mmCIF file of C-alpha atoms in Angstrom:
data_model
loop_
_atom_site.group_PDB
_atom_site.id
_atom_site.type_symbol
_atom_site.label_atom_id
_atom_site.label_comp_id
_atom_site.label_asym_id
_atom_site.label_seq_id
_atom_site.Cartn_x
_atom_site.Cartn_y
_atom_site.Cartn_z
ATOM 1 C CA ILE U 4 -32.415 53.456 -37.254
ATOM 2 C CA ASP U 5 -29.027 54.322 -38.160
ATOM 3 C CA PHE U 6 -27.722 52.245 -41.247
ATOM 4 C CA ASP U 7 -24.825 54.380 -40.879
ATOM 5 C CA GLU U 8 -24.050 52.661 -37.123
ATOM 6 C CA ALA U 9 -21.885 50.128 -37.582
ATOM 7 C CA ARG U 10 -23.605 46.952 -36.064
ATOM 8 C CA ASP U 11 -22.434 43.158 -35.889
ATOM 9 C CA ASP U 12 -25.727 41.701 -35.734
ATOM 10 C CA MET U 13 -27.546 43.827 -38.878
ATOM 11 C CA SER U 14 -27.970 43.834 -42.393
ATOM 12 C CA ALA U 15 -29.807 46.100 -44.549
ATOM 13 C CA VAL U 16 -31.175 45.956 -47.585
ATOM 14 C CA ASP U 17 -32.691 48.667 -50.130
ATOM 15 C CA VAL U 18 -36.125 47.446 -51.029
ATOM 16 C CA PRO U 19 -37.556 49.368 -54.515
ATOM 17 C CA SER U 20 -40.994 50.357 -53.428
ATOM 18 C CA ASN U 21 -42.659 48.432 -55.357
ATOM 19 C CA CYS U 22 -41.711 45.269 -53.937
ATOM 20 C CA VAL U 23 -42.016 46.215 -49.988
ATOM 21 C CA GLY U 24 -45.604 44.612 -50.322
ATOM 22 C CA PHE U 25 -44.657 41.334 -52.476
ATOM 23 C CA VAL U 26 -41.385 41.219 -50.014
ATOM 24 C CA THR U 27 -43.758 41.396 -46.746
ATOM 25 C CA GLY U 28 -46.610 39.208 -47.751
ATOM 26 C CA ARG U 29 -49.983 39.030 -47.042
ATOM 27 C CA GLY U 30 -49.892 40.362 -43.089
ATOM 28 C CA GLY U 31 -45.670 39.862 -43.087
ATOM 29 C CA ALA U 32 -47.104 35.946 -43.529
ATOM 30 C CA ALA U 33 -43.582 36.182 -45.796
ATOM 31 C CA LEU U 34 -41.449 38.041 -44.089
ATOM 32 C CA ARG U 35 -41.912 35.369 -40.887
ATOM 33 C CA SER U 36 -40.988 32.457 -43.291
ATOM 34 C CA VAL U 37 -37.990 33.940 -44.044
ATOM 35 C CA GLU U 38 -37.576 34.923 -40.203
ATOM 36 C CA GLU U 39 -38.422 31.483 -39.343
ATOM 37 C CA GLU U 40 -36.028 29.832 -41.477
ATOM 38 C CA TRP U 41 -32.631 31.436 -41.157
ATOM 39 C CA GLY U 42 -33.514 32.652 -36.994
ATOM 40 C CA THR U 43 -33.358 36.432 -37.737
ATOM 41 C CA LEU U 44 -35.837 39.228 -36.982
ATOM 42 C CA MET U 45 -36.525 42.012 -40.168
ATOM 43 C CA PHE U 46 -38.553 45.203 -39.883
ATOM 44 C CA PHE U 47 -38.684 47.460 -42.527
ATOM 45 C CA ALA U 48 -37.134 51.504 -41.261
ATOM 46 C CA LYS U 49 -36.556 54.236 -41.755
ATOM 47 C CA ASP U 50 -32.971 55.480 -42.395
ATOM 48 C CA LYS U 51 -31.970 58.086 -40.098
ATOM 49 C CA ASN U 52 -28.962 59.958 -42.432
ATOM 50 C CA ASP U 53 -31.574 59.659 -45.349
ATOM 51 C CA ALA U 54 -33.625 63.020 -45.829
ATOM 52 C CA ASP U 55 -36.032 62.097 -47.792
ATOM 53 C CA GLY U 56 -37.150 59.193 -44.910
ATOM 54 C CA LYS U 57 -36.414 56.280 -47.220
ATOM 55 C CA GLU U 58 -37.239 52.682 -45.621
ATOM 56 C CA LYS U 59 -34.740 50.371 -45.842
ATOM 57 C CA LEU U 60 -35.407 45.650 -44.703
ATOM 58 C CA ALA U 61 -33.648 45.655 -41.138
ATOM 59 C CA ILE U 62 -32.133 42.394 -40.593
ATOM 60 C CA PHE U 63 -30.795 40.938 -37.335
ATOM 61 C CA GLY U 64 -29.328 38.277 -36.877
ATOM 62 C CA SER U 65 -25.558 36.466 -36.822
ATOM 63 C CA PRO U 66 -23.541 36.617 -40.318
ATOM 64 C CA ARG U 67 -24.639 33.274 -41.468
ATOM 65 C CA SER U 68 -28.056 33.416 -40.496
ATOM 66 C CA ARG U 69 -28.658 37.169 -41.954
ATOM 67 C CA CYS U 70 -26.587 36.711 -45.643
ATOM 68 C CA GLY U 71 -29.099 33.085 -45.578
ATOM 69 C CA ALA U 72 -32.147 35.658 -45.048
ATOM 70 C CA GLU U 73 -29.895 38.437 -47.387
ATOM 71 C CA LEU U 74 -30.287 36.455 -50.208
ATOM 72 C CA LYS U 75 -34.123 34.736 -49.883
ATOM 73 C CA VAL U 76 -34.770 38.852 -49.731
ATOM 74 C CA ILE U 77 -32.299 39.686 -53.233
ATOM 75 C CA SER U 78 -34.103 36.451 -54.922
ATOM 76 C CA SER U 79 -38.121 37.797 -54.709
ATOM 77 C CA VAL U 80 -36.581 41.797 -55.973
ATOM 78 C CA GLU U 81 -34.751 40.028 -58.710
ATOM 79 C CA TYR U 82 -37.304 38.029 -59.405
ATOM 80 C CA LYS U 83 -40.032 40.393 -59.059
ATOM 81 C CA VAL U 84 -38.075 43.074 -60.521
ATOM 82 C CA ALA U 85 -35.326 41.551 -62.900
ATOM 83 C CA ASN U 86 -32.285 43.296 -63.090
ATOM 84 C CA TYR U 87 -31.789 45.047 -60.269
ATOM 85 C CA PHE U 88 -30.132 43.692 -58.273
ATOM 86 C CA LEU U 89 -27.527 40.933 -60.909
ATOM 87 C CA ASN U 90 -25.844 43.126 -63.612
ATOM 88 C CA SER U 91 -26.307 42.408 -67.789
ATOM 89 C CA ASP U 92 -23.752 39.855 -67.230
ATOM 90 C CA ARG U 93 -25.726 38.424 -64.689
ATOM 91 C CA GLU U 94 -23.452 39.548 -61.545
ATOM 92 C CA PRO U 95 -24.162 41.471 -58.364
ATOM 93 C CA ARG U 96 -24.061 44.665 -59.514
ATOM 94 C CA VAL U 97 -22.313 44.864 -55.532
ATOM 95 C CA PRO U 98 -20.171 42.264 -54.495
ATOM 96 C CA ILE U 99 -21.699 40.851 -51.707
ATOM 97 C CA ASP U 100 -18.539 41.321 -49.801
ATOM 98 C CA TRP U 101 -19.179 42.374 -46.346
ATOM 99 C CA TYR U 102 -19.990 39.058 -43.851
ATOM 100 C CA ASP U 103 -16.265 37.987 -45.562
ATOM 101 C CA ASP U 104 -14.729 38.780 -41.610
ATOM 102 C CA ALA U 105 -17.220 36.142 -40.720
ATOM 103 C CA ASN U 106 -15.932 32.608 -39.342
ATOM 104 C CA ASP U 107 -12.749 33.336 -39.000
ATOM 105 C CA GLY U 108 -12.313 35.184 -42.617
ATOM 106 C CA ASP U 109 -13.335 31.917 -43.639
ATOM 107 C CA PHE U 110 -16.864 33.333 -45.207
ATOM 108 C CA GLY U 111 -17.690 33.916 -48.783
ATOM 109 C CA VAL U 112 -20.086 34.114 -51.323
ATOM 110 C CA GLU U 113 -19.153 33.428 -55.167
ATOM 111 C CA VAL U 114 -22.018 33.058 -57.801
ATOM 112 C CA PHE U 115 -22.111 30.039 -60.705
ATOM 113 C CA LYS U 116 -24.231 30.872 -63.753
ATOM 114 C CA LEU U 117 -27.007 28.922 -65.156
ATOM 115 C CA GLY U 118 -28.388 29.309 -68.126
ATOM 116 C CA ALA U 119 -32.054 28.418 -68.834
ATOM 117 C CA GLU U 120 -32.884 25.284 -68.923
ATOM 118 C CA GLU U 121 -30.323 24.587 -66.626
ATOM 119 C CA PHE U 122 -31.595 26.644 -63.932
ATOM 120 C CA SER U 123 -35.114 24.971 -64.217
ATOM 121 C CA TYR U 124 -33.684 21.547 -63.753
ATOM 122 C CA ALA U 125 -31.649 23.122 -60.691
ATOM 123 C CA LEU U 126 -34.503 24.671 -59.247
ATOM 124 C CA GLY U 127 -36.595 21.464 -58.675
ATOM 125 C CA LYS U 128 -40.417 21.319 -58.394
ATOM 126 C CA GLY U 129 -41.158 24.153 -55.514
ATOM 127 C CA GLY U 130 -36.963 24.759 -54.682
ATOM 128 C CA SER U 131 -36.886 20.941 -54.135
ATOM 129 C CA THR U 132 -33.526 20.653 -56.005
ATOM 130 C CA ARG U 133 -32.059 23.964 -54.390
ATOM 131 C CA LYS U 134 -33.313 22.825 -51.126
ATOM 132 C CA LYS U 135 -31.540 19.312 -51.011
ATOM 133 C CA LEU U 136 -28.522 20.723 -52.560
ATOM 134 C CA ALA U 137 -28.242 23.280 -49.796
ATOM 135 C CA LYS U 138 -28.505 20.937 -47.709
ATOM 136 C CA ALA U 139 -26.588 18.012 -48.501
ATOM 137 C CA SER U 140 -23.852 20.644 -48.580
ATOM 138 C CA GLY U 141 -24.380 22.822 -45.520
ATOM 139 C CA CYS U 142 -24.117 25.044 -48.079
ATOM 140 C CA ILE U 143 -26.481 28.398 -48.547
ATOM 141 C CA LEU U 144 -28.299 27.962 -51.515
ATOM 142 C CA GLU U 145 -30.444 30.081 -54.208
ATOM 143 C CA TYR U 146 -31.159 30.847 -57.249
ATOM 144 C CA ILE U 147 -30.735 34.741 -57.698
ATOM 145 C CA GLY U 148 -31.992 35.465 -61.157
ATOM 146 C CA GLU U 149 -31.177 32.056 -62.994
ATOM 147 C CA THR U 150 -27.978 32.910 -60.855
ATOM 148 C CA ALA U 151 -26.516 30.239 -58.654
ATOM 149 C CA PHE U 152 -25.095 32.506 -55.300
ATOM 150 C CA MET U 153 -23.514 29.952 -52.530
ATOM 151 C CA ALA U 154 -22.556 31.205 -49.009
ATOM 152 C CA GLY U 155 -20.698 29.112 -46.358
ATOM 153 C CA SER U 156 -16.971 28.227 -45.657
ATOM 154 C CA LYS U 157 -14.558 27.154 -48.356
ATOM 155 C CA ALA U 158 -15.270 24.138 -47.967
ATOM 156 C CA GLU U 159 -19.442 24.635 -48.472
ATOM 157 C CA ARG U 160 -18.513 26.730 -51.536
ATOM 158 C CA GLY U 161 -17.283 23.492 -52.725
ATOM 159 C CA ARG U 162 -19.727 21.034 -52.594
ATOM 160 C CA ALA U 163 -22.092 23.423 -52.986
ATOM 161 C CA LYS U 164 -20.369 23.530 -56.801
ATOM 162 C CA ASP U 165 -19.552 20.783 -57.268
ATOM 163 C CA TYR U 166 -23.223 19.213 -56.498
ATOM 164 C CA LEU U 167 -24.674 21.593 -58.771
ATOM 165 C CA THR U 168 -22.181 20.672 -61.344
ATOM 166 C CA TRP U 169 -23.258 16.574 -61.353
ATOM 167 C CA LEU U 170 -26.285 17.647 -61.319
ATOM 168 C CA LEU U 171 -26.694 19.690 -63.993
ATOM 169 C CA GLN U 172 -23.718 17.349 -66.068
ATOM 170 C CA GLN U 173 -26.826 14.192 -65.091
ATOM 171 C CA ARG U 174 -28.918 16.204 -67.512
ATOM 172 C CA THR U 175 -27.015 15.462 -70.804
ATOM 173 C CA GLY U 176 -25.183 12.748 -69.683
ATOM 174 C CA SER U 177 -23.073 10.327 -67.169
ATOM 175 C CA VAL U 178 -21.495 12.071 -64.338
ATOM 176 C CA ASP U 179 -17.971 12.058 -64.203
ATOM 177 C CA ALA U 180 -17.219 12.532 -60.654
ATOM 178 C CA THR U 181 -14.036 11.755 -58.123
ATOM 179 C CA VAL U 182 -14.453 10.464 -54.794
ATOM 180 C CA GLU U 183 -10.859 9.266 -53.932
ATOM 181 C CA GLY U 184 -9.725 11.987 -51.237
ATOM 182 C CA ARG U 185 -13.296 13.722 -50.809
ATOM 183 C CA ASP U 186 -14.658 13.184 -47.174
ATOM 184 C CA ASP U 187 -18.130 13.306 -48.365
ATOM 185 C CA VAL U 188 -18.744 10.540 -50.262
ATOM 186 C CA LEU U 189 -20.496 6.941 -49.130
ATOM 187 C CA VAL U 190 -19.605 4.489 -51.791
ATOM 188 C CA MET U 191 -22.930 1.841 -52.044
ATOM 189 C CA PRO U 192 -21.000 -1.042 -53.850
ATOM 190 C CA VAL U 193 -24.670 -2.484 -55.049
ATOM 191 C CA PRO U 194 -25.725 -5.592 -57.096
ATOM 192 C CA SER U 195 -26.133 -4.760 -60.696
ATOM 193 C CA GLU U 196 -29.825 -6.360 -61.011
ATOM 194 C CA ALA U 197 -31.178 -3.622 -58.565
ATOM 195 C CA VAL U 198 -29.733 -0.192 -59.513
ATOM 196 C CA GLY U 199 -33.056 0.322 -61.840
ATOM 197 C CA PHE U 200 -35.283 -0.652 -58.297
ATOM 198 C CA LEU U 201 -33.129 1.011 -56.655
ATOM 199 C CA THR U 202 -33.049 4.488 -59.063
ATOM 200 C CA GLY U 203 -36.977 3.927 -60.038
ATOM 201 C CA ALA U 204 -38.741 5.063 -62.746
ATOM 202 C CA ASN U 205 -37.304 8.868 -63.300
ATOM 203 C CA GLY U 206 -35.198 8.329 -60.586
ATOM 204 C CA GLN U 207 -38.075 9.170 -58.269
ATOM 205 C CA SER U 208 -37.473 6.440 -55.749
ATOM 206 C CA LEU U 209 -33.637 7.888 -54.602
ATOM 207 C CA ARG U 210 -35.321 11.071 -54.599
ATOM 208 C CA GLN U 211 -37.141 9.747 -51.522
ATOM 209 C CA VAL U 212 -34.089 8.593 -50.721
ATOM 210 C CA GLU U 213 -32.002 12.243 -51.013
ATOM 211 C CA HIS U 214 -35.226 14.134 -49.471
ATOM 212 C CA GLU U 215 -35.617 11.299 -45.902
ATOM 213 C CA SER U 216 -31.937 11.907 -45.617
ATOM 214 C CA GLY U 217 -30.800 15.071 -46.138
ATOM 215 C CA THR U 218 -27.979 13.672 -48.910
ATOM 216 C CA PHE U 219 -27.810 14.164 -53.146
ATOM 217 C CA CYS U 220 -26.783 10.132 -54.697
ATOM 218 C CA PHE U 221 -26.488 8.647 -58.012
ATOM 219 C CA ALA U 222 -25.181 6.084 -59.483
ATOM 220 C CA ASP U 223 -21.334 6.173 -61.232
ATOM 221 C CA THR U 224 -20.929 5.303 -64.342
ATOM 222 C CA SER U 225 -18.406 7.548 -64.864
ATOM 223 C CA GLY U 226 -16.067 4.134 -65.601
ATOM 224 C CA GLY U 227 -18.079 2.333 -67.573
ATOM 225 C CA GLU U 228 -20.633 -0.731 -66.813
ATOM 226 C CA HIS U 229 -18.510 -2.031 -64.384
ATOM 227 C CA LEU U 230 -18.703 0.829 -62.421
ATOM 228 C CA ALA U 231 -22.462 1.444 -63.099
ATOM 229 C CA GLU U 232 -22.603 -1.138 -59.620
ATOM 230 C CA ASN U 233 -21.739 1.849 -56.852
ATOM 231 C CA ILE U 234 -24.295 3.974 -55.750
ATOM 232 C CA LEU U 235 -22.901 6.934 -54.163
ATOM 233 C CA ILE U 236 -23.518 9.038 -51.417
ATOM 234 C CA PHE U 237 -22.665 12.005 -51.139
ATOM 235 C CA SER U 238 -23.131 14.479 -47.581
ATOM 236 C CA CYS U 239 -21.739 17.526 -45.498
ATOM 237 C CA LYS U 240 -22.799 15.013 -42.258
ATOM 238 C CA GLU U 241 -22.197 11.319 -42.034
ATOM 239 C CA SER U 242 -25.206 10.523 -40.356
ATOM 240 C CA ARG U 243 -27.150 11.259 -42.941
ATOM 241 C CA ARG U 244 -24.396 9.118 -45.616
ATOM 242 C CA LYS U 245 -25.134 6.301 -43.551
ATOM 243 C CA ALA U 246 -28.895 7.208 -43.281
ATOM 244 C CA ALA U 247 -29.537 7.161 -46.324
ATOM 245 C CA GLU U 248 -27.555 3.783 -46.853
ATOM 246 C CA LYS U 249 -29.340 1.720 -44.705
ATOM 247 C CA MET U 250 -32.412 2.910 -46.772
ATOM 248 C CA LEU U 251 -30.796 1.728 -50.052
ATOM 249 C CA GLN U 252 -29.993 -1.449 -48.213
ATOM 250 C CA GLU U 253 -33.094 -2.044 -47.126
ATOM 251 C CA ARG U 254 -34.422 -1.503 -51.122
ATOM 252 C CA VAL U 255 -31.803 -3.984 -51.582
ATOM 253 C CA ASP U 256 -33.199 -6.616 -49.310
ATOM 254 C CA ILE U 257 -36.576 -5.778 -50.630
ATOM 255 C CA LYS U 258 -35.570 -6.466 -54.510
ATOM 256 C CA GLN U 259 -33.404 -9.652 -53.895
ATOM 257 C CA ASN U 260 -36.217 -11.399 -51.702
ATOM 258 C CA GLN U 261 -38.865 -10.958 -54.527
ATOM 259 C CA ASP U 262 -36.109 -11.568 -57.721
ATOM 260 C CA ARG U 263 -35.242 -15.069 -55.563
ATOM 261 C CA ARG U 264 -39.063 -15.031 -55.022
ATOM 262 C CA ASP U 265 -39.431 -15.073 -58.484
ATOM 263 C CA ARG U 266 -36.661 -17.897 -59.278
ATOM 264 C CA ASP U 267 -38.535 -20.244 -56.780
ATOM 265 C CA ARG U 268 -41.858 -19.821 -58.872
ATOM 266 C CA ARG U 269 -40.536 -20.468 -62.037
ATOM 267 C CA ASP U 270 -38.296 -23.110 -60.536
ATOM 268 C CA ASP U 271 -42.090 -24.501 -59.309
ATOM 269 C CA ARG U 272 -43.389 -24.039 -62.194
ATOM 270 C CA ASN U 273 -40.378 -25.371 -64.842
ATOM 271 C CA ASP U 274 -40.776 -28.738 -62.019
ATOM 272 C CA ARG U 275 -44.100 -29.230 -62.710
ATOM 273 C CA GLY U 276 -43.490 -28.631 -66.720
ATOM 274 C CA ASP U 277 -41.420 -31.426 -66.275
ATOM 275 C CA ARG U 278 -43.719 -34.163 -63.838
ATOM 276 C CA GLY U 279 -46.136 -33.108 -66.338
ATOM 277 C CA ASP U 280 -43.927 -34.409 -69.535
ATOM 278 C CA ARG U 281 -42.852 -37.500 -67.970
ATOM 279 C CA ASP U 282 -46.391 -38.495 -67.042
ATOM 280 C CA ASP U 283 -47.085 -37.866 -70.800
ATOM 281 C CA ARG U 284 -44.562 -39.955 -71.606
ATOM 282 C CA ARG U 285 -45.325 -42.564 -69.730
ATOM 283 C CA ASP U 286 -49.394 -42.085 -70.624
ATOM 284 C CA ARG U 287 -48.285 -42.679 -74.430
ATOM 285 C CA ASP U 288 -46.090 -45.313 -73.682
ATOM 286 C CA ASP U 289 -48.987 -47.665 -71.705
ATOM 287 C CA ARG U 290 -50.768 -46.651 -74.493
ATOM 288 C CA ASP U 291 -48.091 -48.366 -77.248
ATOM 289 C CA ASP U 292 -47.997 -50.739 -74.911
ATOM 290 C CA ARG U 293 -51.522 -51.808 -75.459
ATOM 291 C CA ARG U 294 -52.415 -51.348 -79.038
ATOM 292 C CA HIS U 295 -49.049 -53.614 -79.184
ATOM 293 C CA ARG U 296 -50.815 -56.034 -77.163
ATOM 294 C CA ASP U 297 -54.421 -55.667 -78.960
ATOM 295 C CA SER U 298 -52.689 -56.683 -82.196
ATOM 296 C CA ASP U 299 -51.254 -59.279 -80.967
ATOM 297 C CA ASP U 300 -54.199 -61.072 -79.379
ATOM 298 C CA GLU U 301 -55.703 -59.892 -83.436
ATOM 299 C CA ASP U 302 -53.153 -61.590 -85.142
ATOM 300 C CA SER U 303 -53.413 -64.860 -82.317
ATOM 301 C CA ARG U 304 -57.455 -64.772 -83.554
ATOM 302 C CA ARG U 305 -56.666 -64.870 -87.199
ATOM 303 C CA ARG U 306 -53.900 -67.592 -86.611
ATOM 304 C CA ASP U 307 -56.661 -69.947 -84.898
#
């Protein structure tokens, strides 16, 4: 392939020779997985303009699809050969700016540096947290080394940056999230007694709602206890926010029904206890009356 030929449907990635097998995977499975995820066509080909016939990875597809696939490949290479694409400051050695003309010039790539502990937290098991933030924000989000790369429109990148910032705040304390003027959030008032039930142990219940609805959710505690009853539901799509709200409301109803049944059972026990106390008092009164009558009868017999 003539990689110097100007094409608007192809990108090329230099992959070090010792990483080609890792990027390709057994039987090409890894490469096929990236193609399926991003809707691209990818293969290694010799460069016509390289005297040594060095191979490059050719990626065909739309600019957005190619960018997502390229970042995925770069992430794999950087994992295998540290500091191949990133410099000592954990920034790309060559700025990824060849997609900037896409989407009428609104497309771009930004970086967000993470600490070692932040990286593990922002990645999640099997990359689940990264995937959650990417889906909710509508932004391409890949971690290359310990640097987050966000690719998409300005609005998409802004959402991804905000979501990632709020996620990291959750790790160390409360979240300072401003919702005024945003079009990607649904504020759901929740009874304070149901908040713990909604989030679940270690937040697992809320994570399940996020996974099923494609949202990013958390309890708003930025203003103190009086705001703890708000669940903030973030997503680039209103339909996803509504879906999450519906699932959360169903859980609120379950909690309230459980509480209602518990109160009814307590009231029944209290009623039975009150009735038992009244019966005990009547029995004691009856016994006292009998003793008094027996005493009176005994006194009467002595006088006779």
